Short mmCIF file of C-alpha atoms in Angstrom, two decimals:
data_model
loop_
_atom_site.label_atom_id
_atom_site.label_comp_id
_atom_site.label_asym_id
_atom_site.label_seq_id
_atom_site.Cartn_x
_atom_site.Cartn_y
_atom_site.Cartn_z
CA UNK A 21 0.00 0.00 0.00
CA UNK A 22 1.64 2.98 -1.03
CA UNK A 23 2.17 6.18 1.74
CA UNK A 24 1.21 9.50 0.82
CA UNK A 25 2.84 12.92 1.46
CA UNK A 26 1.19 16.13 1.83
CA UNK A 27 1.06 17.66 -1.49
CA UNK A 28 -0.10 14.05 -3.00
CA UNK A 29 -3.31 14.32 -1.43
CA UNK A 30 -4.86 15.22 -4.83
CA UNK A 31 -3.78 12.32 -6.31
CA UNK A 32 -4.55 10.08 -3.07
CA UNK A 33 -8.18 11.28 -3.56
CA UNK A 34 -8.38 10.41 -6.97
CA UNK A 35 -7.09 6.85 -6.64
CA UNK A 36 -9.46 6.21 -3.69
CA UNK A 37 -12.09 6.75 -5.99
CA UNK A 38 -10.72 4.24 -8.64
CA UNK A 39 -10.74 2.24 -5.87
CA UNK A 40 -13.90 2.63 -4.24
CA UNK A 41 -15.02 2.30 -8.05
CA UNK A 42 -13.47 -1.07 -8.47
CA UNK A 43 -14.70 -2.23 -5.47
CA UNK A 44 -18.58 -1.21 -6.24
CA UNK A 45 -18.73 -2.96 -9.76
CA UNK A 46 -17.52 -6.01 -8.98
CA UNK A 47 -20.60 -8.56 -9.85
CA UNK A 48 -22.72 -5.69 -11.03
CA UNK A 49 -23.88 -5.56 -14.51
CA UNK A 50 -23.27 -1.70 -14.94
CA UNK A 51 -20.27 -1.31 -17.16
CA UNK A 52 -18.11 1.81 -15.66
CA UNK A 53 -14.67 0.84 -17.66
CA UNK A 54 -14.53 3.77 -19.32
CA UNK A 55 -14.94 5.80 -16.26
CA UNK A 56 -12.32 3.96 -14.44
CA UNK A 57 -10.32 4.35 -17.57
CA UNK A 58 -10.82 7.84 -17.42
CA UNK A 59 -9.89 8.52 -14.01
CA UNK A 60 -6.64 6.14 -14.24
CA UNK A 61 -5.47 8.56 -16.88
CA UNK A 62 -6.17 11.61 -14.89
CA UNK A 63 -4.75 10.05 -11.74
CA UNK A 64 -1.40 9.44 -13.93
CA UNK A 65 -1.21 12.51 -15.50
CA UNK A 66 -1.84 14.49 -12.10
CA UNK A 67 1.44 12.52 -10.80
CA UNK A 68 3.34 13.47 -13.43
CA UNK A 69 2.72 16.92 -13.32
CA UNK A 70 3.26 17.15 -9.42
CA UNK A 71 6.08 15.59 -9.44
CA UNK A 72 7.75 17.14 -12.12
CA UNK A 73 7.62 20.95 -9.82
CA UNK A 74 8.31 19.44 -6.58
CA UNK A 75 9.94 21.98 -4.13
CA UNK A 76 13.44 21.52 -2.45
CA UNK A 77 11.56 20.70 0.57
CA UNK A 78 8.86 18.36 -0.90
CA UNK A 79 11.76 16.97 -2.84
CA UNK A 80 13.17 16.19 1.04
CA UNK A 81 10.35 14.52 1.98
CA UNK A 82 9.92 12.11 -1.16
CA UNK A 83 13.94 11.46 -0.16
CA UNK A 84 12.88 10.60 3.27
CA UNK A 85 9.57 8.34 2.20
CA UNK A 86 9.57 5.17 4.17
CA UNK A 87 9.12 2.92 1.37
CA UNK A 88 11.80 4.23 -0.25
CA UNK A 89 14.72 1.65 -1.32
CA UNK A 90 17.74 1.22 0.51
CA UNK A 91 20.88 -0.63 0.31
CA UNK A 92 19.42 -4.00 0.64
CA UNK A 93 16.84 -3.55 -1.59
CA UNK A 94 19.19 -2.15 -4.52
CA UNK A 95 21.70 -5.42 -3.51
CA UNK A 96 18.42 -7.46 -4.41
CA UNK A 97 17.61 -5.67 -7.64
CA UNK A 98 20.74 -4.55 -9.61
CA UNK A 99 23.65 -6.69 -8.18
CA UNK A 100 24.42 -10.35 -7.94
CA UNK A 101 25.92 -12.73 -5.96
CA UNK A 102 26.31 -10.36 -2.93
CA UNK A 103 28.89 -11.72 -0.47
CA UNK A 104 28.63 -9.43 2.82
CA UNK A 105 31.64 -8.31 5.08
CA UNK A 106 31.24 -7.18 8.31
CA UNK A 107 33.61 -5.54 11.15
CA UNK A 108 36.03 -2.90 11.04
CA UNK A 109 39.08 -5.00 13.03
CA UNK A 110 39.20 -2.76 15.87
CA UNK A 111 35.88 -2.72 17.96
CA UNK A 112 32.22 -4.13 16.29
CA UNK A 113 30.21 -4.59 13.28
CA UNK A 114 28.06 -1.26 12.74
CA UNK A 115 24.87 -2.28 10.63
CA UNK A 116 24.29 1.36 9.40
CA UNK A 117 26.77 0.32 6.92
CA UNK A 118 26.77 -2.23 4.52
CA UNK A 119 29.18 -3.82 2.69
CA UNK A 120 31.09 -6.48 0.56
CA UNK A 121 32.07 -8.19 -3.04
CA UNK A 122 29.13 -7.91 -5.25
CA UNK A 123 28.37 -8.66 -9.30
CA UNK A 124 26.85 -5.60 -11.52
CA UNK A 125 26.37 -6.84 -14.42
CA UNK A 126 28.95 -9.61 -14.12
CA UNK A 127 31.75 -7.00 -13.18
CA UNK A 128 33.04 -7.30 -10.27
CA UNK A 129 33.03 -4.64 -7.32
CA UNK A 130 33.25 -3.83 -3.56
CA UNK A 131 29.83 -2.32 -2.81
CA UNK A 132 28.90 0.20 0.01
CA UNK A 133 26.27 1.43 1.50
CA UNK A 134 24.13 3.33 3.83
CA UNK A 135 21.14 0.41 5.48
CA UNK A 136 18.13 2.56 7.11
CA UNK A 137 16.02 -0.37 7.49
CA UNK A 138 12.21 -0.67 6.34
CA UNK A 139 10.72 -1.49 9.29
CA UNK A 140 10.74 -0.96 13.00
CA UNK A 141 13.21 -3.20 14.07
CA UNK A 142 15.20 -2.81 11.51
CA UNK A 143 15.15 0.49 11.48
CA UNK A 144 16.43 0.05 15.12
CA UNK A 145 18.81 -2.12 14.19
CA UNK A 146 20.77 -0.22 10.99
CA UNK A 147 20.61 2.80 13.82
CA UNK A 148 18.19 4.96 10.69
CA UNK A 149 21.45 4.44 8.80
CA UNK A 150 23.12 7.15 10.89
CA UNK A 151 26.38 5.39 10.78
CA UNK A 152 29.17 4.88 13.62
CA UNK A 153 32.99 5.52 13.73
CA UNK A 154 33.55 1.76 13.25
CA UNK A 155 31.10 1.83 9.93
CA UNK A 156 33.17 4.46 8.75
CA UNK A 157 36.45 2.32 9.66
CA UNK A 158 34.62 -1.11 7.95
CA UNK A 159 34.28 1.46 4.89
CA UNK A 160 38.17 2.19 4.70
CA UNK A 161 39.06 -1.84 5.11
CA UNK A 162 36.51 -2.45 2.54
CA UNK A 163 38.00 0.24 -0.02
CA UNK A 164 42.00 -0.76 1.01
CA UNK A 165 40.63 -4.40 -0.10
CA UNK A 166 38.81 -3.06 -3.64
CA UNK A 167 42.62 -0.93 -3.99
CA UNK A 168 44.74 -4.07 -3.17
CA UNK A 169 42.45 -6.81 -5.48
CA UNK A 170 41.91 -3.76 -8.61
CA UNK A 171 38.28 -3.91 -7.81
CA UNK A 172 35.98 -0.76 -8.62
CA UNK A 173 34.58 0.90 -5.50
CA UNK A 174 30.66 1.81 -5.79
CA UNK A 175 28.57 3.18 -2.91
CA UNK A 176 25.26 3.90 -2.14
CA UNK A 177 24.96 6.92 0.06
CA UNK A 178 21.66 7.29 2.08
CA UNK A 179 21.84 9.25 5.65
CA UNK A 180 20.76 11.91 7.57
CA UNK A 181 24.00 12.17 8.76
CA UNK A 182 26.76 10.56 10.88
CA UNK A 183 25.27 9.02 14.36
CA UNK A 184 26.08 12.02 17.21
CA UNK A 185 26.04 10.18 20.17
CA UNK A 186 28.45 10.54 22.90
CA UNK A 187 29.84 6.88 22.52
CA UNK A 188 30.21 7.83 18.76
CA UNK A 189 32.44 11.20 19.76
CA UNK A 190 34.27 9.05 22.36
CA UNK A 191 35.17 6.77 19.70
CA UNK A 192 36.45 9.45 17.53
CA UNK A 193 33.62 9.98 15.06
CA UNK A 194 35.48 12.69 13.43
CA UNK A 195 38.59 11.01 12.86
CA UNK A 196 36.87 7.88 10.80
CA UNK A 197 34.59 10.41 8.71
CA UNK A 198 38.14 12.10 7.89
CA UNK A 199 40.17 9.21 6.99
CA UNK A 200 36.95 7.19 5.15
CA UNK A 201 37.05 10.26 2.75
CA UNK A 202 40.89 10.58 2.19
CA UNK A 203 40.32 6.26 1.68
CA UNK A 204 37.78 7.61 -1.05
CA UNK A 205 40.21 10.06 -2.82
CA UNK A 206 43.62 7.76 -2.37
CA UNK A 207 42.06 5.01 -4.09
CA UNK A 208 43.47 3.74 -7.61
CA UNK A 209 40.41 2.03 -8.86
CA UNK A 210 37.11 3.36 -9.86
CA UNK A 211 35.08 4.99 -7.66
CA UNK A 212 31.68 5.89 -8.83
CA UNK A 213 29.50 6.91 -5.69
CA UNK A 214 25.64 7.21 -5.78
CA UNK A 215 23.35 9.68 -3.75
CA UNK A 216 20.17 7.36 -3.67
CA UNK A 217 18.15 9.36 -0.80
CA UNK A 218 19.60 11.58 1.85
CA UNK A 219 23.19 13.03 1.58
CA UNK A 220 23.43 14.50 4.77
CA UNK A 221 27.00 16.33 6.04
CA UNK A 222 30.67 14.13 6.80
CA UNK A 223 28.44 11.29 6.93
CA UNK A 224 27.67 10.95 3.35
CA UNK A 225 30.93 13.05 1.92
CA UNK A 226 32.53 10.19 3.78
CA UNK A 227 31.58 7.70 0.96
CA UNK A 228 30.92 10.05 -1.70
CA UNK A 229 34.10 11.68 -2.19
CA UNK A 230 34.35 9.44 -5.78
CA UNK A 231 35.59 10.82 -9.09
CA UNK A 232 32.03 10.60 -10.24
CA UNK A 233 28.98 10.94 -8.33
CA UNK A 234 25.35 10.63 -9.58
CA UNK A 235 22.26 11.32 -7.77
CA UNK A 236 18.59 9.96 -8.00
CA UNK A 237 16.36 12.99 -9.03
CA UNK A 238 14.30 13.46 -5.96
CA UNK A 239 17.19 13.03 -3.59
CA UNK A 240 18.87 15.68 -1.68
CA UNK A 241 22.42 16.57 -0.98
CA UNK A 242 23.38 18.62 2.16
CA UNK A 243 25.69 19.77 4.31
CA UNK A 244 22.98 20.23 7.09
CA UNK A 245 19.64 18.95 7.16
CA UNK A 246 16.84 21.78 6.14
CA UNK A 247 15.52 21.74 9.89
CA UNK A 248 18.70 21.95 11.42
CA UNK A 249 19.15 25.18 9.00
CA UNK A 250 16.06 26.82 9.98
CA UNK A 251 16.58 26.63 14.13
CA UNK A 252 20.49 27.40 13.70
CA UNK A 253 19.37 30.98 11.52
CA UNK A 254 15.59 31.05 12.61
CA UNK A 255 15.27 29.22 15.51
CA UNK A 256 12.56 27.84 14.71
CA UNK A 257 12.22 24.43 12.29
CA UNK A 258 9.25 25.71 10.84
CA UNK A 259 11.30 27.90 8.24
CA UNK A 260 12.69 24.14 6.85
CA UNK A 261 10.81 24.81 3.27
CA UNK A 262 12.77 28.11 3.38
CA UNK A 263 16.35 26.82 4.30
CA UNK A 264 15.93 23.91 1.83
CA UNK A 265 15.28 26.40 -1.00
CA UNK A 266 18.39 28.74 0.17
CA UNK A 267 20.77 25.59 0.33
CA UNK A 268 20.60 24.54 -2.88
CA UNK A 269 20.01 20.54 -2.14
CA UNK A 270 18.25 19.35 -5.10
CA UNK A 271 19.87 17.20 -7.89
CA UNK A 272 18.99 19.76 -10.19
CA UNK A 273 20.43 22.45 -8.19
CA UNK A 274 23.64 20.65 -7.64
CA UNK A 275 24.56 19.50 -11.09
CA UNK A 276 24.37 23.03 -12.27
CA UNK A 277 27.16 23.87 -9.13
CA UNK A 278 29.18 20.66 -10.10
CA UNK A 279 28.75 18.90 -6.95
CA UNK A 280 27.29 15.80 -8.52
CA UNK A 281 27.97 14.78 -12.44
CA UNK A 282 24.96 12.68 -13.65
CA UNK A 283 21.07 12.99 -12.32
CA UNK A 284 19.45 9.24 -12.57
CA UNK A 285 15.62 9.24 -13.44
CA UNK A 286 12.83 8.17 -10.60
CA UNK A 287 9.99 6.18 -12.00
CA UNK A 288 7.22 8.25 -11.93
CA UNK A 289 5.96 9.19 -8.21
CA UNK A 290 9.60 8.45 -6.78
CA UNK A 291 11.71 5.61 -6.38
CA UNK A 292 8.88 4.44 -3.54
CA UNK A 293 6.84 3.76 -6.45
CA UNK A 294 8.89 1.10 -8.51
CA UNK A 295 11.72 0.02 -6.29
CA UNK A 296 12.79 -2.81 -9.00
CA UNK A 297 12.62 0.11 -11.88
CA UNK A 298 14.78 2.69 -9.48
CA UNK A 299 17.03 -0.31 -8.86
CA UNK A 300 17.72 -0.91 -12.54
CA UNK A 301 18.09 2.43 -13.65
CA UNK A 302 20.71 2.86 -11.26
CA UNK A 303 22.72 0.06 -11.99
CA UNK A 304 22.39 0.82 -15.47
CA UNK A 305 24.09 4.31 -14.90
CA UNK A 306 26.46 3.22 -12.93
CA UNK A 307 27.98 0.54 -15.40
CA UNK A 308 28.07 2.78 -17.78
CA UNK A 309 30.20 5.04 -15.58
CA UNK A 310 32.49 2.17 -14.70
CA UNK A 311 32.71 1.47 -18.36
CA UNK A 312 34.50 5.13 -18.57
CA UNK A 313 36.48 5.06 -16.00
CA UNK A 314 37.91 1.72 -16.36
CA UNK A 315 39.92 3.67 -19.54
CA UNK A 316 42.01 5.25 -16.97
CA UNK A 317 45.40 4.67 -14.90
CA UNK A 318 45.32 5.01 -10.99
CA UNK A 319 47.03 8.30 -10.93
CA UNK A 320 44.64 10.14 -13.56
CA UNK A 321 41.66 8.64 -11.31
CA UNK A 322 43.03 10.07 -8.00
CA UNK A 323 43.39 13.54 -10.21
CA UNK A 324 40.23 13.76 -10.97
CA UNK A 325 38.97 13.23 -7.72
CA UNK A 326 41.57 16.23 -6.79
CA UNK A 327 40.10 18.45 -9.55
CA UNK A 328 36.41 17.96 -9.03
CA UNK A 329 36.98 19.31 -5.50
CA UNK A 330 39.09 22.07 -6.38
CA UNK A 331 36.96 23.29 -9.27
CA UNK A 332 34.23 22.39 -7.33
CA UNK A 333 31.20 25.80 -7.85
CA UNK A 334 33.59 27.20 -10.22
#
């Protein structure tokens, strides 16, 4: 059953009277096809034209749907033979973030990702993918593996943002976002990095900081989230829709500043809609990009990396 935000209500109404239609003319004699046909195109069509103007801010919510895919649904739809590693060597396993050896379209990589979870518990368990110090640290073993085998790198960033709990600071949060993005730009294999729902602060810079990064078209890409915005220069989170436009977060926004390189299409209504269809468009983009980038040497990848962050907003 699919969740609706506040500015779908329109179209919920409409396809709660398909339904209600349905419903009423099964066994009944009266033929009301047309009608339902009718409304089915208007119900598409209204969709389609909402979601082609969404705001920054409604853009933030569709980022943040609940039935949005995550890592393990992506692992299910556009790679194979997924082989998970777990454990940064040092002091746990931190289920925020994923990762391991993976197939995409037969090529080989190191995959990871942010985990939110889809449900209560495991929403619980991934910590909202708000990932830990030894995440970040499972992230740098996983890369210095991909670097030592000549495997490409590809991660799937979704997260509000680092986890800020004491035990996180204590553990020297900082230090593990740090060195998890100079992993990112020392590496000497491809490194294509994808921005599938929230890109919030260190925490998703950490695995983002790729020689090409490409971002879902309803995702958002920030270095704070739009609330925190509003009560640091309002206080109040109420001015969120206002930050959100003033930051600049959108896919749209940021290709034009050349933070990200390549904007992948949602199926209509958001990735929520389709997760399969999301799932393949992705991995079709990002084989493609791997197909570039496997043209060059180890130093000319590590110098574009340099140059995209240097040039980086002209």
């Amino acid at each position: 059953m699919v969740s609706y935000l506040e500015f779908e209500k329109p179209v919920a109404e409409l396809e709660q009277r398909i339904a209600e239609l349905r419903a009423a003319s099964e066994g009944d004699d009266v033929d009301i096809s047309n009608e339902l046909r009718r409304l089915e195109v208007k119900s598409s069509t209204l969709l389609e034209t909402t979601y082609e103007s969404l705001s920054p801010w409604q853009k933030t919510q569709v980022a943040r749907h609940p039935s949005r895919p995550h890592f393990r649904d992506y692992v299910e739809h556009a790679f194979e033979e997924f082989m998970p590693l777990g454990g940064d060597r040092s002091f746990a396993e931190d289920e925020a973030i994923m990762g391991g050896f993976a197939k995409l379209n037969g090529r080989k990589v190191v995959l990871i990702g942010h985990e939110k979870g889809n449900d209560t518990a495991s929403r619980i368990r991934h910590n909202f993918g708000m990932g830990k110090p030894e995440g970040y640290r499972k992230a740098i073993r996983l890369m210095e593996l991909a670097d030592r085998f000549g495997l490409p790198v590809v991660t799937l960033v979704d997260t509000s943002g680092a986890f800020p709990g004491v035990e996180a600071e204590e553990r020297g949060q900082a230090e593990a976002i740090a060195r998890s993005t100079e992993a990112c730009l020392a590496l000497g294999v491809p490194m294509v990095a994808s921005i599938v729902g929230e890109g919030g602060s260190g925490g998703a810079v950490a695995l983002a900081s790729a020689e090409r990064v490409l971002m879902f078209e309803h995702a958002v890409y920030s270095v704070i989230s739009p609330e925190g915005c509003a009560s640091i220069l309002w206080r109040t989170a109420e001015k969120a829709p206002d930050a959100a436009e003033a930051m600049k977060i959108t896919a749209q926004n940021l290709e034009q500043l050349g933070v990200i390189d390549r904007i992948v299409k949602e199926p209509v209504g958001g990735a929520h809609r389709d997760p399969a269809g999301a799932a393949k468009a992705l991995g079709e983009a990002i084989g493609e990009e791997l197909d570039m980038l496997s043209r060059h040497a180890p130093d000319e990848l590590r110098r574009m990396r340099e140059e995209r962050f240097l040039t980086m907003a002209g």
